[in-house]
Each structure stands twice: as structure tokens, then as C-alpha cells.
Amino acid sequence: MQALVQATPFVHLVRLRPGSICSQGSYCFQVRPLSGSKSLRMRLIQFLTTGNQSGVRLGVEKDGWSVIDLNSFDSSLPRTMKEFLEIGETALETARRAVDCGKHAVCHSEITLLSPITNPDKVVCIGMNYMDHCLEQNIAVPKEPVIFSKFGSSIIGPYSDIIHPEESNEVDWEVELAFVIGKKGKHIKKEEAMGYVAGFTVAHDVSARDWQMKRNGKQWLLDPHNLGIRCRVNEEIMQDSNTNQLIFKTEELVAWVSQFVTLNPGDVFLTGTPSGVGVFRKPPVFLKRGDTVECEIDEIGTLRNTVI
């Protein structure tokens, strides 16, 4: 069974500051400049306006109450984040000018936030990538990244409901740091890898443990590395860790995966989850209908979703 992925805005940044892809993702991503670009931190989003729920638009968070509508500022810009990233530095420069202009602001109350990436070519997931998560399972730390994938159609918005599948009785939570690829590359060197990363976001990798572990051959088909990461279920903290527990960091994952696939703008990496998941609790605890799950990473954002 395909687990759900969710995400926040994604963040284009120089350095992460305090701030879903369910497979579930955060609503924005914080963007880091690509190689050679000017150092301006932005929080990029995809959204719908109240009067037009069918037309996706791009924006930059202006403050906690409004966003700059990039498509109103420049009608030639594409309407999806993937296409925006494919344009490269020219598109980012347009976004910077829109922020400097300060016009075309829309209140948060007038929009519906979407996942920052809704049609990626690839959703690359990393298993067993936190030291504390390996310890809670009593398994050896991997010597190489453990890679699996998800489908882009499983991505939902930061405040969308999580549909509890009828076929599973063991639906679990996983808060994860995700990053988004900003330019095409293959055989990328580790020391150059961050130049290919557009930004970071929060992801909630909702997992059906009974299908993952018991059926169909299991599941296999800022300083982002020093951030508090936590998951709350019904306001109770279930996961509480730090991305400094990551075994394979962003650079290593980009270099490793790009050995055997070409990375494209908009590709999403979910970097793994820390300890505290439901399946390894004693006794195990799983999500049920009516539960509310919050996935949070310091300086990036928070996802909040209800299981229905």
C-alpha cells in the first residue's frame, strides 16, 4: 500500500532560521540560493485563491498574514513550482523583485495552501537514517543509504485530511525533513551537492505498517542538519529529536542517488524519521480516525492533519 506523503511551504535559504510533503508535506519550502545566486531567504508556496479553486498559483510568504502572488506580479511565470524551478535563477530573481516591490499581497484567509511540490518526477525516500531510530529498532546502522520511493499522487496539502485506509489497522506517523532538487544533475559530487538543492520543507510520511512489514515483499519498490524535529499526536509529543541524528546528510544523499538516476528540478527527498514511531512502542500505538497529527521542524514549519 502506498503510504501518504505530505509537505509545508518550501524554504529557499542561505541559512535556515526559526520558521508538508504528507507524502504529506509542509505548505511552503524555504529556498536556498543555487550556486552563485544572491543570498536572499524566501519561503515559496503553491496556493489556490478562494474565488478560483482550480487555478494553482505561486507565491512567497511575506509575513505570517499574507503572501506575494508571483503570478500577479509577472503573468509570464509558470503556475507550478516544478516549472518554476526548471527556469532556474531567472525565476528566483523575479521572485526577489516581487518581494522587494511588496505589491500583489493576498491575505492567508483568502487562499488555500497546497503542498509546495505537487507533481514531482520522483519522491526519493531514505529508510533508517536516524541514529535514534536504528536504536529503537535494535538494528545496525546502515553502511549505505536505504532507498525506496513513493508516488507523486500520494502528496496532499499541509492541512488536508489524512484518509485512514480501510485495508490497514496499523497506520503510523513519521515526521521527516525533506529537500527539493533545484536543477538537473547526475554523478554529482558530494562537495557540490548543496548547489543542486533548492530548499527544505517538513514532510509527514504516513505509513501502513501492516502492509509495509507483512505483505507484498515489504515496502521497498539554516543548517538543515541541526534542527529540532518533532511529531505530536493529539497534542502529545511522540517524536522529539534533532536532524543532527541523520546518518546520511543531504550532500551524501544527493551524491549517492545521482550515481544511478538523473535528478530533475522538483524531485523530492524524504530523509527519514527519528525514533518514537508507533510501531516500536510497547505496546504499539497507531493512528485512528479523529486523531490530529502535527509534524514540526524548527525554522521551517508545521503540518497539521486530521485522520478521517
PDB file of N, CA and C in Angstrom, residues 213-266:
ATOM      1  N   MET A 213       5.377  -4.169   6.559  1.00  0.00           N
ATOM      2  CA  MET A 213       6.211  -5.186   7.198  1.00  0.00           C
ATOM      3  C   MET A 213       5.749  -6.620   6.965  1.00  0.00           C
ATOM      4  N   LYS A 214       4.505  -6.791   6.513  1.00  0.00           N
ATOM      5  CA  LYS A 214       3.973  -8.147   6.467  1.00  0.00           C
ATOM      6  C   LYS A 214       3.500  -8.582   5.091  1.00  0.00           C
ATOM      7  N   ARG A 215       3.412  -7.649   4.133  1.00  0.00           N
ATOM      8  CA  ARG A 215       2.818  -8.009   2.848  1.00  0.00           C
ATOM      9  C   ARG A 215       3.641  -7.479   1.684  1.00  0.00           C
ATOM     10  N   ASN A 216       3.455  -8.114   0.531  1.00  0.00           N
ATOM     11  CA  ASN A 216       3.986  -7.620  -0.752  1.00  0.00           C
ATOM     12  C   ASN A 216       5.486  -7.352  -0.711  1.00  0.00           C
ATOM     13  N   GLY A 217       6.253  -8.207  -0.062  1.00  0.00           N
ATOM     14  CA  GLY A 217       7.700  -8.025  -0.047  1.00  0.00           C
ATOM     15  C   GLY A 217       8.127  -6.789   0.700  1.00  0.00           C
ATOM     16  N   LYS A 218       7.319  -6.385   1.693  1.00  0.00           N
ATOM     17  CA  LYS A 218       7.557  -5.170   2.469  1.00  0.00           C
ATOM     18  C   LYS A 218       7.446  -3.936   1.588  1.00  0.00           C
ATOM     19  N   GLN A 219       7.965  -2.776   2.006  1.00  0.00           N
ATOM     20  CA  GLN A 219       7.664  -1.513   1.339  1.00  0.00           C
ATOM     21  C   GLN A 219       8.583  -1.205   0.166  1.00  0.00           C
ATOM     22  N   TRP A 220       9.650  -1.958  -0.021  1.00  0.00           N
ATOM     23  CA  TRP A 220      10.680  -1.499  -0.930  1.00  0.00           C
ATOM     24  C   TRP A 220      10.209  -1.510  -2.365  1.00  0.00           C
ATOM     25  N   LEU A 221       9.853  -0.947  -3.178  1.00  0.00           N
ATOM     26  CA  LEU A 221       9.606  -0.762  -4.575  1.00  0.00           C
ATOM     27  C   LEU A 221      10.899  -0.189  -5.131  1.00  0.00           C
ATOM     28  N   LEU A 222      20.085  27.934   7.005  1.00  0.00           N
ATOM     29  CA  LEU A 222      19.885  27.145   8.028  1.00  0.00           C
ATOM     30  C   LEU A 222      20.978  26.174   8.078  1.00  0.00           C
ATOM     31  N   ASP A 223      21.133  25.546   8.943  1.00  0.00           N
ATOM     32  CA  ASP A 223      21.827  24.300   8.913  1.00  0.00           C
ATOM     33  C   ASP A 223      20.737  23.268   9.003  1.00  0.00           C
ATOM     34  N   PRO A 224      20.406  22.661   7.899  1.00  0.00           N
ATOM     35  CA  PRO A 224      19.327  21.684   7.936  1.00  0.00           C
ATOM     36  C   PRO A 224      19.670  20.470   8.763  1.00  0.00           C
ATOM     37  N   HIS A 225      20.919  20.334   9.155  1.00  0.00           N
ATOM     38  CA  HIS A 225      21.357  19.159   9.886  1.00  0.00           C
ATOM     39  C   HIS A 225      21.554  19.446  11.377  1.00  0.00           C
ATOM     40  N   ASN A 226      20.869  20.465  11.865  1.00  0.00           N
ATOM     41  CA  ASN A 226      20.886  20.732  13.314  1.00  0.00           C
ATOM     42  C   ASN A 226      19.596  21.456  13.701  1.00  0.00           C
ATOM     43  N   LEU A 227      18.471  20.809  13.409  1.00  0.00           N
ATOM     44  CA  LEU A 227      17.159  21.395  13.664  1.00  0.00           C
ATOM     45  C   LEU A 227      16.321  20.455  14.529  1.00  0.00           C
ATOM     46  N   GLY A 228      15.607  21.036  15.485  1.00  0.00           N
ATOM     47  CA  GLY A 228      14.669  20.240  16.255  1.00  0.00           C
ATOM     48  C   GLY A 228      13.574  19.702  15.348  1.00  0.00           C
ATOM     49  N   ILE A 229      13.224  18.429  15.509  1.00  0.00           N
ATOM     50  CA  ILE A 229      12.185  17.791  14.698  1.00  0.00           C
ATOM     51  C   ILE A 229      11.287  16.989  15.609  1.00  0.00           C
ATOM     52  N   ARG A 230       9.960  17.177  15.492  1.00  0.00           N
ATOM     53  CA  ARG A 230       9.058  16.502  16.422  1.00  0.00           C
ATOM     54  C   ARG A 230       7.708  16.225  15.778  1.00  0.00           C
ATOM     55  N   CYS A 231       7.014  15.255  16.358  1.00  0.00           N
ATOM     56  CA  CYS A 231       5.670  14.898  15.917  1.00  0.00           C
ATOM     57  C   CYS A 231       4.773  14.795  17.146  1.00  0.00           C
ATOM     58  N   ARG A 232       3.591  15.431  17.050  1.00  0.00           N
ATOM     59  CA  ARG A 232       2.602  15.359  18.120  1.00  0.00           C
ATOM     60  C   ARG A 232       1.346  14.676  17.591  1.00  0.00           C
ATOM     61  N   VAL A 233       0.788  13.783  18.386  1.00  0.00           N
ATOM     62  CA  VAL A 233      -0.492  13.155  18.066  1.00  0.00           C
ATOM     63  C   VAL A 233      -1.467  13.544  19.177  1.00  0.00           C
ATOM     64  N   ASN A 234      -2.516  14.250  18.794  1.00  0.00           N
ATOM     65  CA  ASN A 234      -3.488  14.765  19.776  1.00  0.00           C
ATOM     66  C   ASN A 234      -2.788  15.564  20.871  1.00  0.00           C
ATOM     67  N   GLU A 235      -1.823  16.402  20.440  1.00  0.00           N
ATOM     68  CA  GLU A 235      -1.052  17.320  21.289  1.00  0.00           C
ATOM     69  C   GLU A 235      -0.035  16.616  22.180  1.00  0.00           C
ATOM     70  N   GLU A 236       0.080  15.301  22.096  1.00  0.00           N
ATOM     71  CA  GLU A 236       1.094  14.570  22.867  1.00  0.00           C
ATOM     72  C   GLU A 236       2.329  14.366  21.996  1.00  0.00           C
ATOM     73  N   ILE A 237       3.498  14.744  22.510  1.00  0.00           N
ATOM     74  CA  ILE A 237       4.741  14.592  21.742  1.00  0.00           C
ATOM     75  C   ILE A 237       5.091  13.109  21.639  1.00  0.00           C
ATOM     76  N   MET A 238       5.185  12.623  20.407  1.00  0.00           N
ATOM     77  CA  MET A 238       5.511  11.223  20.159  1.00  0.00           C
ATOM     78  C   MET A 238       6.931  11.061  19.594  1.00  0.00           C
ATOM     79  N   GLN A 239       7.374  12.025  18.805  1.00  0.00           N
ATOM     80  CA  GLN A 239       8.749  12.038  18.305  1.00  0.00           C
ATOM     81  C   GLN A 239       9.370  13.382  18.649  1.00  0.00           C
ATOM     82  N   ASP A 240      10.587  13.352  19.164  1.00  0.00           N
ATOM     83  CA  ASP A 240      11.261  14.582  19.584  1.00  0.00           C
ATOM     84  C   ASP A 240      12.757  14.349  19.433  1.00  0.00           C
ATOM     85  N   SER A 241      13.329  14.859  18.335  1.00  0.00           N
ATOM     86  CA  SER A 241      14.726  14.576  18.032  1.00  0.00           C
ATOM     87  C   SER A 241      15.360  15.796  17.379  1.00  0.00           C
ATOM     88  N   ASN A 242      16.464  15.570  16.703  1.00  0.00           N
ATOM     89  CA  ASN A 242      17.180  16.636  16.013  1.00  0.00           C
ATOM     90  C   ASN A 242      17.759  16.068  14.730  1.00  0.00           C
ATOM     91  N   THR A 243      17.798  16.883  13.684  1.00  0.00           N
ATOM     92  CA  THR A 243      18.332  16.391  12.418  1.00  0.00           C
ATOM     93  C   THR A 243      19.840  16.122  12.480  1.00  0.00           C
ATOM     94  N   ASN A 244      20.476  16.470  13.598  1.00  0.00           N
ATOM     95  CA  ASN A 244      21.888  16.098  13.750  1.00  0.00           C
ATOM     96  C   ASN A 244      22.043  14.590  13.964  1.00  0.00           C
ATOM     97  N   GLN A 245      20.908  13.900  14.139  1.00  0.00           N
ATOM     98  CA  GLN A 245      20.917  12.445  14.255  1.00  0.00           C
ATOM     99  C   GLN A 245      20.938  11.753  12.888  1.00  0.00           C
ATOM    100  N   LEU A 246      20.806  12.533  11.808  1.00  0.00           N
ATOM    101  CA  LEU A 246      20.834  11.943  10.470  1.00  0.00           C
ATOM    102  C   LEU A 246      22.154  11.220  10.226  1.00  0.00           C
ATOM    103  N   ILE A 247      22.073  10.009   9.706  1.00  0.00           N
ATOM    104  CA  ILE A 247      23.266   9.228   9.400  1.00  0.00           C
ATOM    105  C   ILE A 247      23.867   9.693   8.078  1.00  0.00           C
ATOM    106  N   PHE A 248      23.028   9.835   7.057  1.00  0.00           N
ATOM    107  CA  PHE A 248      23.456  10.328   5.750  1.00  0.00           C
ATOM    108  C   PHE A 248      22.827  11.697   5.535  1.00  0.00           C
ATOM    109  N   LYS A 249      23.666  12.710   5.425  1.00  0.00           N
ATOM    110  CA  LYS A 249      23.209  14.084   5.285  1.00  0.00           C
ATOM    111  C   LYS A 249      22.798  14.378   3.836  1.00  0.00           C
ATOM    112  N   THR A 250      22.251  15.577   3.630  1.00  0.00           N
ATOM    113  CA  THR A 250      21.739  15.969   2.317  1.00  0.00           C
ATOM    114  C   THR A 250      22.762  15.755   1.212  1.00  0.00           C
ATOM    115  N   GLU A 251      23.985  16.226   1.414  1.00  0.00           N
ATOM    116  CA  GLU A 251      25.010  16.125   0.377  1.00  0.00           C
ATOM    117  C   GLU A 251      25.290  14.676  -0.008  1.00  0.00           C
ATOM    118  N   GLU A 252      25.358  13.823   1.006  1.00  0.00           N
ATOM    119  CA  GLU A 252      25.639  12.413   0.741  1.00  0.00           C
ATOM    120  C   GLU A 252      24.503  11.752  -0.032  1.00  0.00           C
ATOM    121  N   LEU A 253      23.258  12.120   0.289  1.00  0.00           N
ATOM    122  CA  LEU A 253      22.117  11.519  -0.384  1.00  0.00           C
ATOM    123  C   LEU A 253      22.043  11.956  -1.841  1.00  0.00           C
ATOM    124  N   VAL A 254      22.288  13.247  -2.105  1.00  0.00           N
ATOM    125  CA  VAL A 254      22.270  13.743  -3.483  1.00  0.00           C
ATOM    126  C   VAL A 254      23.362  13.038  -4.298  1.00  0.00           C
ATOM    127  N   ALA A 255      24.558  12.957  -3.736  1.00  0.00           N
ATOM    128  CA  ALA A 255      25.666  12.322  -4.448  1.00  0.00           C
ATOM    129  C   ALA A 255      25.388  10.845  -4.693  1.00  0.00           C
ATOM    130  N   TRP A 256      24.848  10.165  -3.687  1.00  0.00           N
ATOM    131  CA  TRP A 256      24.596   8.721  -3.802  1.00  0.00           C
ATOM    132  C   TRP A 256      23.532   8.426  -4.855  1.00  0.00           C
ATOM    133  N   VAL A 257      22.376   9.085  -4.749  1.00  0.00           N
ATOM    134  CA  VAL A 257      21.260   8.785  -5.649  1.00  0.00           C
ATOM    135  C   VAL A 257      21.580   9.198  -7.084  1.00  0.00           C
ATOM    136  N   SER A 258      22.318  10.299  -7.241  1.00  0.00           N
ATOM    137  CA  SER A 258      22.611  10.785  -8.598  1.00  0.00           C
ATOM    138  C   SER A 258      23.616   9.900  -9.329  1.00  0.00           C
ATOM    139  N   GLN A 259      24.162   8.894  -8.641  1.00  0.00           N
ATOM    140  CA  GLN A 259      25.008   7.922  -9.322  1.00  0.00           C
ATOM    141  C   GLN A 259      24.197   7.057 -10.283  1.00  0.00           C
ATOM    142  N   PHE A 260      22.917   6.796  -9.930  1.00  0.00           N
ATOM    143  CA  PHE A 260      22.150   5.847 -10.738  1.00  0.00           C
ATOM    144  C   PHE A 260      20.876   6.431 -11.331  1.00  0.00           C
ATOM    145  N   VAL A 261      20.491   7.660 -10.976  1.00  0.00           N
ATOM    146  CA  VAL A 261      19.371   8.325 -11.638  1.00  0.00           C
ATOM    147  C   VAL A 261      19.738   9.789 -11.874  1.00  0.00           C
ATOM    148  N   THR A 262      19.125  10.372 -12.893  1.00  0.00           N
ATOM    149  CA  THR A 262      19.283  11.808 -13.123  1.00  0.00           C
ATOM    150  C   THR A 262      18.293  12.556 -12.255  1.00  0.00           C
ATOM    151  N   LEU A 263      18.761  13.509 -11.479  1.00  0.00           N
ATOM    152  CA  LEU A 263      17.889  14.314 -10.643  1.00  0.00           C
ATOM    153  C   LEU A 263      17.392  15.512 -11.437  1.00  0.00           C
ATOM    154  N   ASN A 264      16.094  15.815 -11.290  1.00  0.00           N
ATOM    155  CA  ASN A 264      15.460  16.906 -12.020  1.00  0.00           C
ATOM    156  C   ASN A 264      14.865  17.925 -11.060  1.00  0.00           C
ATOM    157  N   PRO A 265      14.709  19.180 -11.502  1.00  0.00           N
ATOM    158  CA  PRO A 265      14.051  20.182 -10.642  1.00  0.00           C
ATOM    159  C   PRO A 265      12.686  19.695 -10.170  1.00  0.00           C
ATOM    160  N   GLY A 266      12.440  19.857  -8.884  1.00  0.00           N
ATOM    161  CA  GLY A 266      11.178  19.421  -8.312  1.00  0.00           C
ATOM    162  C   GLY A 266      11.214  18.049  -7.685  1.00  0.00           C
TER     163      GLY A 266
END
